[in-house]
PDB file of C-alpha atoms in Angstrom:
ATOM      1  CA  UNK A  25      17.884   3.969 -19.910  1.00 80.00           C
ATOM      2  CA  UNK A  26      19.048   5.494 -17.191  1.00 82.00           C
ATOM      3  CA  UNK A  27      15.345   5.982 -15.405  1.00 83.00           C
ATOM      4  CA  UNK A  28      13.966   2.623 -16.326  1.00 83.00           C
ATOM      5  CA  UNK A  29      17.357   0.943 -13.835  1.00 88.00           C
ATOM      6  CA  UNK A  30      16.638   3.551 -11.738  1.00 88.00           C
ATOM      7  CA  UNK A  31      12.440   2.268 -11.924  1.00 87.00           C
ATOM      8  CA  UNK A  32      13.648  -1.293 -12.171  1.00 89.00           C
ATOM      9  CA  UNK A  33      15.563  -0.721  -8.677  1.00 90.00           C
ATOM     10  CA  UNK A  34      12.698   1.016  -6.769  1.00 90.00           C
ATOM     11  CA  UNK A  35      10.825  -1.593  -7.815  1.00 88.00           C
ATOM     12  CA  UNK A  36      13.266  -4.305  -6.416  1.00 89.00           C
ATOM     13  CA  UNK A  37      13.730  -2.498  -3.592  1.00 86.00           C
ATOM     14  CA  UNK A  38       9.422  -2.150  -2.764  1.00 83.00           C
ATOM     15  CA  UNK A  39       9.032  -5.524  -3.578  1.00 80.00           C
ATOM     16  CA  UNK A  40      11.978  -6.734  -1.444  1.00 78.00           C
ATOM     17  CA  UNK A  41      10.680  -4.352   1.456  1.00 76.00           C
ATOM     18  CA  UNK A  42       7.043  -5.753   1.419  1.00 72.00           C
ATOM     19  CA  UNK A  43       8.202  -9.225   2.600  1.00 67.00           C
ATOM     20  CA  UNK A  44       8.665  -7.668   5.778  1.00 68.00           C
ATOM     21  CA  UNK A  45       6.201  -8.461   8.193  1.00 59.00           C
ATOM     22  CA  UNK A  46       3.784  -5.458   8.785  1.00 61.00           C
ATOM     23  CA  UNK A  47       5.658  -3.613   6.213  1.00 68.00           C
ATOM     24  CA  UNK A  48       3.744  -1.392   3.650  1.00 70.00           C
ATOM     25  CA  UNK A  49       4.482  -1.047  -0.102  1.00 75.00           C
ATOM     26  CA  UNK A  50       3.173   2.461  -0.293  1.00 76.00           C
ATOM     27  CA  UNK A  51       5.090   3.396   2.807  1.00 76.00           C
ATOM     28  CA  UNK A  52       8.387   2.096   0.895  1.00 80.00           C
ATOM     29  CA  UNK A  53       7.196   4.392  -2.569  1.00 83.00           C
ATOM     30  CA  UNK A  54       6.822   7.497  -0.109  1.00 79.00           C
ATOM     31  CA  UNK A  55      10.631   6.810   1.493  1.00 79.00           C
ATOM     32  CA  UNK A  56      11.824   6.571  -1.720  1.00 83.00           C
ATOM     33  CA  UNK A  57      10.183   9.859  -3.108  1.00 82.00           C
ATOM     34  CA  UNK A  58       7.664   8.198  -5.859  1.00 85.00           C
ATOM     35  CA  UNK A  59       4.854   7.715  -4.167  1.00 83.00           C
ATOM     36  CA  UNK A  60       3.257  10.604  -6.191  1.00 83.00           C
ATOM     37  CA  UNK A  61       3.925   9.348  -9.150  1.00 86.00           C
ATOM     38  CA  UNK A  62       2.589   6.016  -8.574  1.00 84.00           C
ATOM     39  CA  UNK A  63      -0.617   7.168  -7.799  1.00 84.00           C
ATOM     40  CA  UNK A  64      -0.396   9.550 -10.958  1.00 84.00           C
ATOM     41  CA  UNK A  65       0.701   7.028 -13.281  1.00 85.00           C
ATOM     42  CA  UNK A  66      -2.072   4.872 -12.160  1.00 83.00           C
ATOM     43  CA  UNK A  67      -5.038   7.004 -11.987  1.00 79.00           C
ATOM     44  CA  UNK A  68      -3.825   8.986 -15.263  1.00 80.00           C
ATOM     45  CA  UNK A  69      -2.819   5.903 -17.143  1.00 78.00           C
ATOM     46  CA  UNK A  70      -5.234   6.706 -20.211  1.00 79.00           C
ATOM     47  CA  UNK A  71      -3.634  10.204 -20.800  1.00 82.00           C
ATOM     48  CA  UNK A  72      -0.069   9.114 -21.894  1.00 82.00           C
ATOM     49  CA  UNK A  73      -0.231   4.976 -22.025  1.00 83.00           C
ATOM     50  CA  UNK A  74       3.112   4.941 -23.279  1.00 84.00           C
ATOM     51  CA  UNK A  75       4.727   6.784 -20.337  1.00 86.00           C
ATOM     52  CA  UNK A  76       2.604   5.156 -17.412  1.00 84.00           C
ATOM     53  CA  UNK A  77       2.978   1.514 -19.082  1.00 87.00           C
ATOM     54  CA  UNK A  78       6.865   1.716 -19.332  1.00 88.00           C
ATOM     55  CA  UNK A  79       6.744   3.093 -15.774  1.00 87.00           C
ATOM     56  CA  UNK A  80       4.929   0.699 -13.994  1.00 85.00           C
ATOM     57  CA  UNK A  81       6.113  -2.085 -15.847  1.00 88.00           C
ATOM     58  CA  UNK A  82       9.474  -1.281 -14.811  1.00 90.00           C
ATOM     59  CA  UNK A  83       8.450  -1.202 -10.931  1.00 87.00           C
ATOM     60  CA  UNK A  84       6.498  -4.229 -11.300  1.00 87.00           C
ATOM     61  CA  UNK A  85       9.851  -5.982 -13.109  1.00 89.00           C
ATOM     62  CA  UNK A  86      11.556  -5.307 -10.347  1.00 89.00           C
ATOM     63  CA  UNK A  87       9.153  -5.973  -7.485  1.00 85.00           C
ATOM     64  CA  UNK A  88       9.108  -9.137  -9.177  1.00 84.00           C
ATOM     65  CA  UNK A  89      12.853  -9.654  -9.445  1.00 87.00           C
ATOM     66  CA  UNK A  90      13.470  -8.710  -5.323  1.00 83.00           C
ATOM     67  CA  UNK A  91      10.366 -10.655  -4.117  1.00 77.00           C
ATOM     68  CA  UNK A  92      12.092 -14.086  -6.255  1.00 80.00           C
ATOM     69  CA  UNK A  93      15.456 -13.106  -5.107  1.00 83.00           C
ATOM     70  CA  UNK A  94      15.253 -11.923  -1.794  1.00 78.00           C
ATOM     71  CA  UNK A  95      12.193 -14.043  -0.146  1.00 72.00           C
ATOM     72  CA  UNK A  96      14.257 -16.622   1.487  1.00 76.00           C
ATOM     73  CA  UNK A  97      17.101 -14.326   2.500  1.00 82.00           C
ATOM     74  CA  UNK A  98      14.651 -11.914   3.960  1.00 74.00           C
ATOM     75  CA  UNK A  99      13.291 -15.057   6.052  1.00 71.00           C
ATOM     76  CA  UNK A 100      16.524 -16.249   7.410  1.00 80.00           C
ATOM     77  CA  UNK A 101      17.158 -12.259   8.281  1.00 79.00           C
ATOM     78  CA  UNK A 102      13.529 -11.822  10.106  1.00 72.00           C
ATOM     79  CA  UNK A 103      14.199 -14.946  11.970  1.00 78.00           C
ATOM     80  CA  UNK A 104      17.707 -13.431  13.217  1.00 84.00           C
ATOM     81  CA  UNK A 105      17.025  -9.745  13.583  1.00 84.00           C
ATOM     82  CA  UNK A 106      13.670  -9.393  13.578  1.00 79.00           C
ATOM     83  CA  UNK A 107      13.877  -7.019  15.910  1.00 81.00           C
ATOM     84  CA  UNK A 108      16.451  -4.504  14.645  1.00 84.00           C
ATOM     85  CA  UNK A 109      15.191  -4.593  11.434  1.00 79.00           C
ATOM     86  CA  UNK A 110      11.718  -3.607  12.087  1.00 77.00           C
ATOM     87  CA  UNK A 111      13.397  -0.970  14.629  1.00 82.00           C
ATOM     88  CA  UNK A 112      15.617  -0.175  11.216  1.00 80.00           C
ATOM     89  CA  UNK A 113      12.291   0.147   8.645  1.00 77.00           C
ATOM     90  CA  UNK A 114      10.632   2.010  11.559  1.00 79.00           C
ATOM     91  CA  UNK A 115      13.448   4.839  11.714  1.00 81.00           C
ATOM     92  CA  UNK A 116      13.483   5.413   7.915  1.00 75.00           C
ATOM     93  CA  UNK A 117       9.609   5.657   7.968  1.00 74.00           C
ATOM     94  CA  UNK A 118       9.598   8.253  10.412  1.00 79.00           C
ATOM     95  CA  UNK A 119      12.260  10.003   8.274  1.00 77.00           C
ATOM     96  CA  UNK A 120       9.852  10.237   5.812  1.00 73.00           C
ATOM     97  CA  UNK A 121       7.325  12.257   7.733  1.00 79.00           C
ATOM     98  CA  UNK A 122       9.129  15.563   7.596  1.00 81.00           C
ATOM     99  CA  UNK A 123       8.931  15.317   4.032  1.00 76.00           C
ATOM    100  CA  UNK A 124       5.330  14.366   4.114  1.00 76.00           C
ATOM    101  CA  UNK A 125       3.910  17.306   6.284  1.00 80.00           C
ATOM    102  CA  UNK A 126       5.730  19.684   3.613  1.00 80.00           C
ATOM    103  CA  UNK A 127       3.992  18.880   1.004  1.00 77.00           C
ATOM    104  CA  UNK A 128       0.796  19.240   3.371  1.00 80.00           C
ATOM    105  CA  UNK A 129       1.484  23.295   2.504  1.00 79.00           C
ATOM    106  CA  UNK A 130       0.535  24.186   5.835  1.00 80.00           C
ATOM    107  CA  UNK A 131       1.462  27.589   7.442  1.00 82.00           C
ATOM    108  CA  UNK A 132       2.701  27.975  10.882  1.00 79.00           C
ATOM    109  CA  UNK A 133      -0.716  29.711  12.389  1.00 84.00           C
ATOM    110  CA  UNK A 134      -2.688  28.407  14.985  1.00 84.00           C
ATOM    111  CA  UNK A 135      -5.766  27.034  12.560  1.00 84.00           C
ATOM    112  CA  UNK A 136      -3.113  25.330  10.496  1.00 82.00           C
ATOM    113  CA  UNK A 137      -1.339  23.212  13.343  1.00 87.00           C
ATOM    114  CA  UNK A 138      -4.755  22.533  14.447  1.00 89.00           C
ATOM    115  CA  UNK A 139      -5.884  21.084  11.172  1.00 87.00           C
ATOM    116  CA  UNK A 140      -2.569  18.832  10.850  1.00 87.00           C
ATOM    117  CA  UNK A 141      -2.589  17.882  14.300  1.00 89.00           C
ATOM    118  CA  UNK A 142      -6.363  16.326  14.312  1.00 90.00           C
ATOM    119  CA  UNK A 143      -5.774  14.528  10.507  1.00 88.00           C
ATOM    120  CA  UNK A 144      -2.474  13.162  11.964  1.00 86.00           C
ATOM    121  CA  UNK A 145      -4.521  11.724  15.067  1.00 89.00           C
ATOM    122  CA  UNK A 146      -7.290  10.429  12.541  1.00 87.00           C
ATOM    123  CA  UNK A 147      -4.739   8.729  10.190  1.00 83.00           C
ATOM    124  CA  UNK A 148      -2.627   7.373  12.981  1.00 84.00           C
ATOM    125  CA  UNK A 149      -5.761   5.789  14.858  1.00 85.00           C
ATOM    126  CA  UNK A 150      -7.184   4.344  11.563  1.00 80.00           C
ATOM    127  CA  UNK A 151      -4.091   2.137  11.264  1.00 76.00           C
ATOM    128  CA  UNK A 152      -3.429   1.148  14.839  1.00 77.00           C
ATOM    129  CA  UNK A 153      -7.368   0.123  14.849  1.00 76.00           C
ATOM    130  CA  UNK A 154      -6.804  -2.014  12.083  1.00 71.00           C
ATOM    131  CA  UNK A 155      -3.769  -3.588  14.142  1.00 69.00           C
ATOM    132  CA  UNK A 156      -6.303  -4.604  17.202  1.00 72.00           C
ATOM    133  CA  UNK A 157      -9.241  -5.929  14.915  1.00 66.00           C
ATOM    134  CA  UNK A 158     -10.162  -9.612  15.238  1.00 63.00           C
ATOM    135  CA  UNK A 159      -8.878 -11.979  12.605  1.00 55.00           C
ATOM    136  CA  UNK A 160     -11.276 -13.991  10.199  1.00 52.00           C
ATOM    137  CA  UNK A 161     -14.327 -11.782  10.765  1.00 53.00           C
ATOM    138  CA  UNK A 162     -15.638 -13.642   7.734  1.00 56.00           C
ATOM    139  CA  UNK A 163     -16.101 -16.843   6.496  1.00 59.00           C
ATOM    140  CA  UNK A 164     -16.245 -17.726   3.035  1.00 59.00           C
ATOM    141  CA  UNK A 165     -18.803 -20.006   1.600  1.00 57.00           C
ATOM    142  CA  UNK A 166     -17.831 -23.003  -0.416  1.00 58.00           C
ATOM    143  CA  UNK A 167     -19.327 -21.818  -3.574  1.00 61.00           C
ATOM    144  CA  UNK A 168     -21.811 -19.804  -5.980  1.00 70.00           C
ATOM    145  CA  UNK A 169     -22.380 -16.012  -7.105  1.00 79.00           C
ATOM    146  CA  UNK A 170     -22.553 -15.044  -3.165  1.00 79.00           C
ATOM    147  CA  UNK A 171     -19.179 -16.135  -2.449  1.00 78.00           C
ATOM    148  CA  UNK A 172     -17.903 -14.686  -6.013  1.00 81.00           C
ATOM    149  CA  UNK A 173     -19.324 -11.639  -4.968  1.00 84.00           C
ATOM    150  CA  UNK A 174     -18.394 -11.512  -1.758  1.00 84.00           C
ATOM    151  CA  UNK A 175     -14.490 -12.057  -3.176  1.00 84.00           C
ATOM    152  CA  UNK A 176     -14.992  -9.229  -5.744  1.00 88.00           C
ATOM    153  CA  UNK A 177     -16.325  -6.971  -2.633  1.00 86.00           C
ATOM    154  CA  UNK A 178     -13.027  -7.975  -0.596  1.00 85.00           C
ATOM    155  CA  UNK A 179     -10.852  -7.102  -3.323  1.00 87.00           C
ATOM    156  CA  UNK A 180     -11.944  -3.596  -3.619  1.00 86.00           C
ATOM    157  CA  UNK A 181     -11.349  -3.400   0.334  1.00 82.00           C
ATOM    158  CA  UNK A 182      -7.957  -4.489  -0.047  1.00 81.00           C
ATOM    159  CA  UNK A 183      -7.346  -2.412  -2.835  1.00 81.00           C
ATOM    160  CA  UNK A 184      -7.070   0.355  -0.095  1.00 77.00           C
ATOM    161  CA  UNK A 185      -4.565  -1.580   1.469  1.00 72.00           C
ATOM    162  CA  UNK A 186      -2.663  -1.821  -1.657  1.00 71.00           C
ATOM    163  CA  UNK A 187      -2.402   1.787  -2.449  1.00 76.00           C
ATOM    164  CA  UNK A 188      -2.767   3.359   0.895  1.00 76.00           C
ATOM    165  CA  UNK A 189       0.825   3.771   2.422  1.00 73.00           C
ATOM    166  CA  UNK A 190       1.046   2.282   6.299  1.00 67.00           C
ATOM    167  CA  UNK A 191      -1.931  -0.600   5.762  1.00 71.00           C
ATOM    168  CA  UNK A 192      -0.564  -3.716   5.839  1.00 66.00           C
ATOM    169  CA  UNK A 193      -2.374  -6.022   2.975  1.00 71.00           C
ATOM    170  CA  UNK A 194      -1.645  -9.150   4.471  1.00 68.00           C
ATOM    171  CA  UNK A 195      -2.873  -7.677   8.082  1.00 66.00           C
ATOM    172  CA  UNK A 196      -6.142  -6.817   6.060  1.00 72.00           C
ATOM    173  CA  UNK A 197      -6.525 -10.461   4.945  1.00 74.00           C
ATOM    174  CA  UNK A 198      -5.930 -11.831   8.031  1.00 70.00           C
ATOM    175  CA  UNK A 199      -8.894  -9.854   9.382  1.00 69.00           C
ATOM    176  CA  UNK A 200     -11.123 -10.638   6.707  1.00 73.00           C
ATOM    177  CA  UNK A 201     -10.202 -14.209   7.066  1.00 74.00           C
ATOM    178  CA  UNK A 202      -8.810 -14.688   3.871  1.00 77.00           C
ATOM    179  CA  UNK A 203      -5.256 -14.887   4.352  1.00 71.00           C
ATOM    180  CA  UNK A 204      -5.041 -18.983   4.407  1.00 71.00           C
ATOM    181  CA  UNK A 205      -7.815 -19.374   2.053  1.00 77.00           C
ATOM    182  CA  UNK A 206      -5.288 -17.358  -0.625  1.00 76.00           C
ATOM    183  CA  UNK A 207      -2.827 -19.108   0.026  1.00 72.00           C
ATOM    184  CA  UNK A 208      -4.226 -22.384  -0.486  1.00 75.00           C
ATOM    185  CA  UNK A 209      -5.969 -21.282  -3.735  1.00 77.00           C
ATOM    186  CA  UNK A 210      -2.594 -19.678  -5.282  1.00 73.00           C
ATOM    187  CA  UNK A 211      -0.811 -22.995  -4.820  1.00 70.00           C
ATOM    188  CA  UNK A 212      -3.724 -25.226  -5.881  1.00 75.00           C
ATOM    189  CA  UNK A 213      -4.371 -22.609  -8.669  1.00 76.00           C
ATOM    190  CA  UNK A 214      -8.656 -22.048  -7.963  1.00 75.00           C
ATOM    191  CA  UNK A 215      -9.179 -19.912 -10.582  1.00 82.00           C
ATOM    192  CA  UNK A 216     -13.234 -19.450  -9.268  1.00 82.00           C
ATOM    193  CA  UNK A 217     -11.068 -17.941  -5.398  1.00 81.00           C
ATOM    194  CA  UNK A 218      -8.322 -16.002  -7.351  1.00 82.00           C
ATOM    195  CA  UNK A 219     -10.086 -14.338 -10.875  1.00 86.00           C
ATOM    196  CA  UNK A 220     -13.064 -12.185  -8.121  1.00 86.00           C
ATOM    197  CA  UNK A 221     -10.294 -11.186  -5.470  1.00 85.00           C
ATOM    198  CA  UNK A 222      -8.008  -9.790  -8.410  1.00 86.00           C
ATOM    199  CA  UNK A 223     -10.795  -8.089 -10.599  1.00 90.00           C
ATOM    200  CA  UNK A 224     -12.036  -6.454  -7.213  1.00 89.00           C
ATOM    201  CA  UNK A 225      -8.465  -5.399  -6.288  1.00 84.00           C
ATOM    202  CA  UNK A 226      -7.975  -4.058 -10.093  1.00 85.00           C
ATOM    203  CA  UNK A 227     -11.015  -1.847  -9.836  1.00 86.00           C
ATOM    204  CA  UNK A 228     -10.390  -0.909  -6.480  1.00 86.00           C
ATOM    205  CA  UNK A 229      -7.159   0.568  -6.983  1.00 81.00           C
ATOM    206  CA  UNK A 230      -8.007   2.185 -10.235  1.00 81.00           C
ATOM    207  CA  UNK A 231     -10.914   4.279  -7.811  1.00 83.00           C
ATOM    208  CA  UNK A 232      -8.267   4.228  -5.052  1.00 82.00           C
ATOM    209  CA  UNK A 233      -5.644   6.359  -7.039  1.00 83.00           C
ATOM    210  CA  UNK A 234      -8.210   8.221  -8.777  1.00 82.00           C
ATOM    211  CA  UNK A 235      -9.901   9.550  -5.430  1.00 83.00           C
ATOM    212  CA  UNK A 236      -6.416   9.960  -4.494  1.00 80.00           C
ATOM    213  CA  UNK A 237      -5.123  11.909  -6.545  1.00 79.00           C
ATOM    214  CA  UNK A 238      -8.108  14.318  -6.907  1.00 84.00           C
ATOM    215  CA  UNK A 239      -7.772  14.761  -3.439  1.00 83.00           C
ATOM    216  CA  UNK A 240      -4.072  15.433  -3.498  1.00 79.00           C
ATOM    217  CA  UNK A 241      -4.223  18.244  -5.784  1.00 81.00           C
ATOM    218  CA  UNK A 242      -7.528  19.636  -4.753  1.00 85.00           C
ATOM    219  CA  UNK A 243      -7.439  18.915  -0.594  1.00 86.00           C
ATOM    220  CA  UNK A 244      -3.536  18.679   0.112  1.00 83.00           C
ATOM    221  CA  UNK A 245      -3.454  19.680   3.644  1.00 88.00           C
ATOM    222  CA  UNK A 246      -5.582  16.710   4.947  1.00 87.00           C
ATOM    223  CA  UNK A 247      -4.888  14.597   2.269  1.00 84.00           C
ATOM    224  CA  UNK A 248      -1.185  14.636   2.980  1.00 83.00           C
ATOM    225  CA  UNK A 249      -2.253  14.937   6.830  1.00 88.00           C
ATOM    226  CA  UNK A 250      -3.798  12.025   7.308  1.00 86.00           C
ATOM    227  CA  UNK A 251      -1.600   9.598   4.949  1.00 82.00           C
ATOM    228  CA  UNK A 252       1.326  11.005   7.678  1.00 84.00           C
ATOM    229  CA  UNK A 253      -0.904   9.614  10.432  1.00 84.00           C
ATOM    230  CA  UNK A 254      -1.001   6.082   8.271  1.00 80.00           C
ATOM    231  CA  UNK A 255       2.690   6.409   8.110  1.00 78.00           C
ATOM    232  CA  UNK A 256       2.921   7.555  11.511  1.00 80.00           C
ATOM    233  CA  UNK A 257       0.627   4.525  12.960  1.00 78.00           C
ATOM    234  CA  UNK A 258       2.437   1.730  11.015  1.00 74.00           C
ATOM    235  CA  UNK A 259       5.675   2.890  13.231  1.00 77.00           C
ATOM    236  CA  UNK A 260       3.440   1.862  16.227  1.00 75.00           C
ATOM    237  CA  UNK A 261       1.810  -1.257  14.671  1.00 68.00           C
ATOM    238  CA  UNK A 262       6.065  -1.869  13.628  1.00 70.00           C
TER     239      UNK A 262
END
């Protein structure tokens, strides 16, 4: 009982978090120390349904519960202190880079530092690129198996930004032009807008966690590398 409150809160507190302006849900899992095991649960979710299903559900119960109870707070705070409080989210990300680089396993030698240093500059420069991309690149058409593929094909791209720590989602849809078009079909409920975007984003992230995770256990040096440089470049982008 104890670890589903515990799961319930995490959640709240991720799904408070990501109301912040340029602030990542995966960078909020790594502060808190289950980043890992979001990305396990997911990818492994077949092996032990039970587990994973009570885990995530839990999260997801309580993203829920801080995004309904904390949205309009968290507006009336942004509009105050928007300033200090992306200074504030900025210092505890860059606490969490310490921990990050440890699990990286890298020795103190000369090829080592190397390594880290060039997948820190890769990750950081993917993230600040995003940041300085032109908004809608895209443009949607009105209808037909194009545009439903084209949605399904989105999805899966911002499936990275959904499991990826330091990618802002909503950034992602504002590039791909589809940040007002979601918007508009989630409060006018178009089922043909929403049902491609979320299928693509469901498959996406089930590859996403997969890759991940394979390349966590097998490739942890860069791996861990470079998703410090995401962290690292969402500080700048804060």
């Amino acid at each position: 009982m104890i670890k589903i409150l515990l799961n319930v809160l995490y959640g709240f507190i991720i799904g408070a978090l990501m109301l912040l302006p340029g602030v990542s849900g995966g960078t909020t899992a790594i502060i808190l120390g289950i980043y890992d095991k979001i990305v396990s649960a997911v990818s492994s979710f077949r092996k032990n349904i039970k587990k994973n299903l009570i885990f995530l559900g839990t999260l997801a119960l309580g993203g829920g519960i801080g995004v309904l109870l904390l949205a309009k707070p968290l507006e009336t705070l942004v509009g105050l202190w928007y300033g200090p409080l992306c200074c504030l989210f900025g210092g505890l990300t860059l606490g969490s880079v310490p921990m990050l680089l440890k699990k990286t396993g890298a020795k103190l030698n000369v090829k080592d530092i190397l390594k880290v240093a060039l997948w820190l500059v890769v990750g950081a420069a993917i993230v600040v690129g995003i940041e300085f991309m032109p908004e809608d690149m895209l443009t949607l058409g009105d209808s037909g198996i194009l545009r439903f593929v084209l949605l399904f094909v989105l999805g899966i791209i911002f499936s990275v930004g959904f499991v990826l720590p330091g990618i802002s989602l909503s950034y992602l849809m504002l590039v791909f032009g589809v940040y007002t078009p979601l918007l508009a079909a989630v409060s006018g409920l178009d089922i043909m807008f929403l049902l491609p975007l979320a299928l693509g984003i469901l498959v996406g992230t089930v590859l996403t966690t997969k890759l991940l995770e394979t390349c966590m256990n097998k490739h942890p040096l860069p791996t861990y590398t470079v998703i410090t440089g995401f962290v690292a470049g969402s500080v700048v982008a804060l």
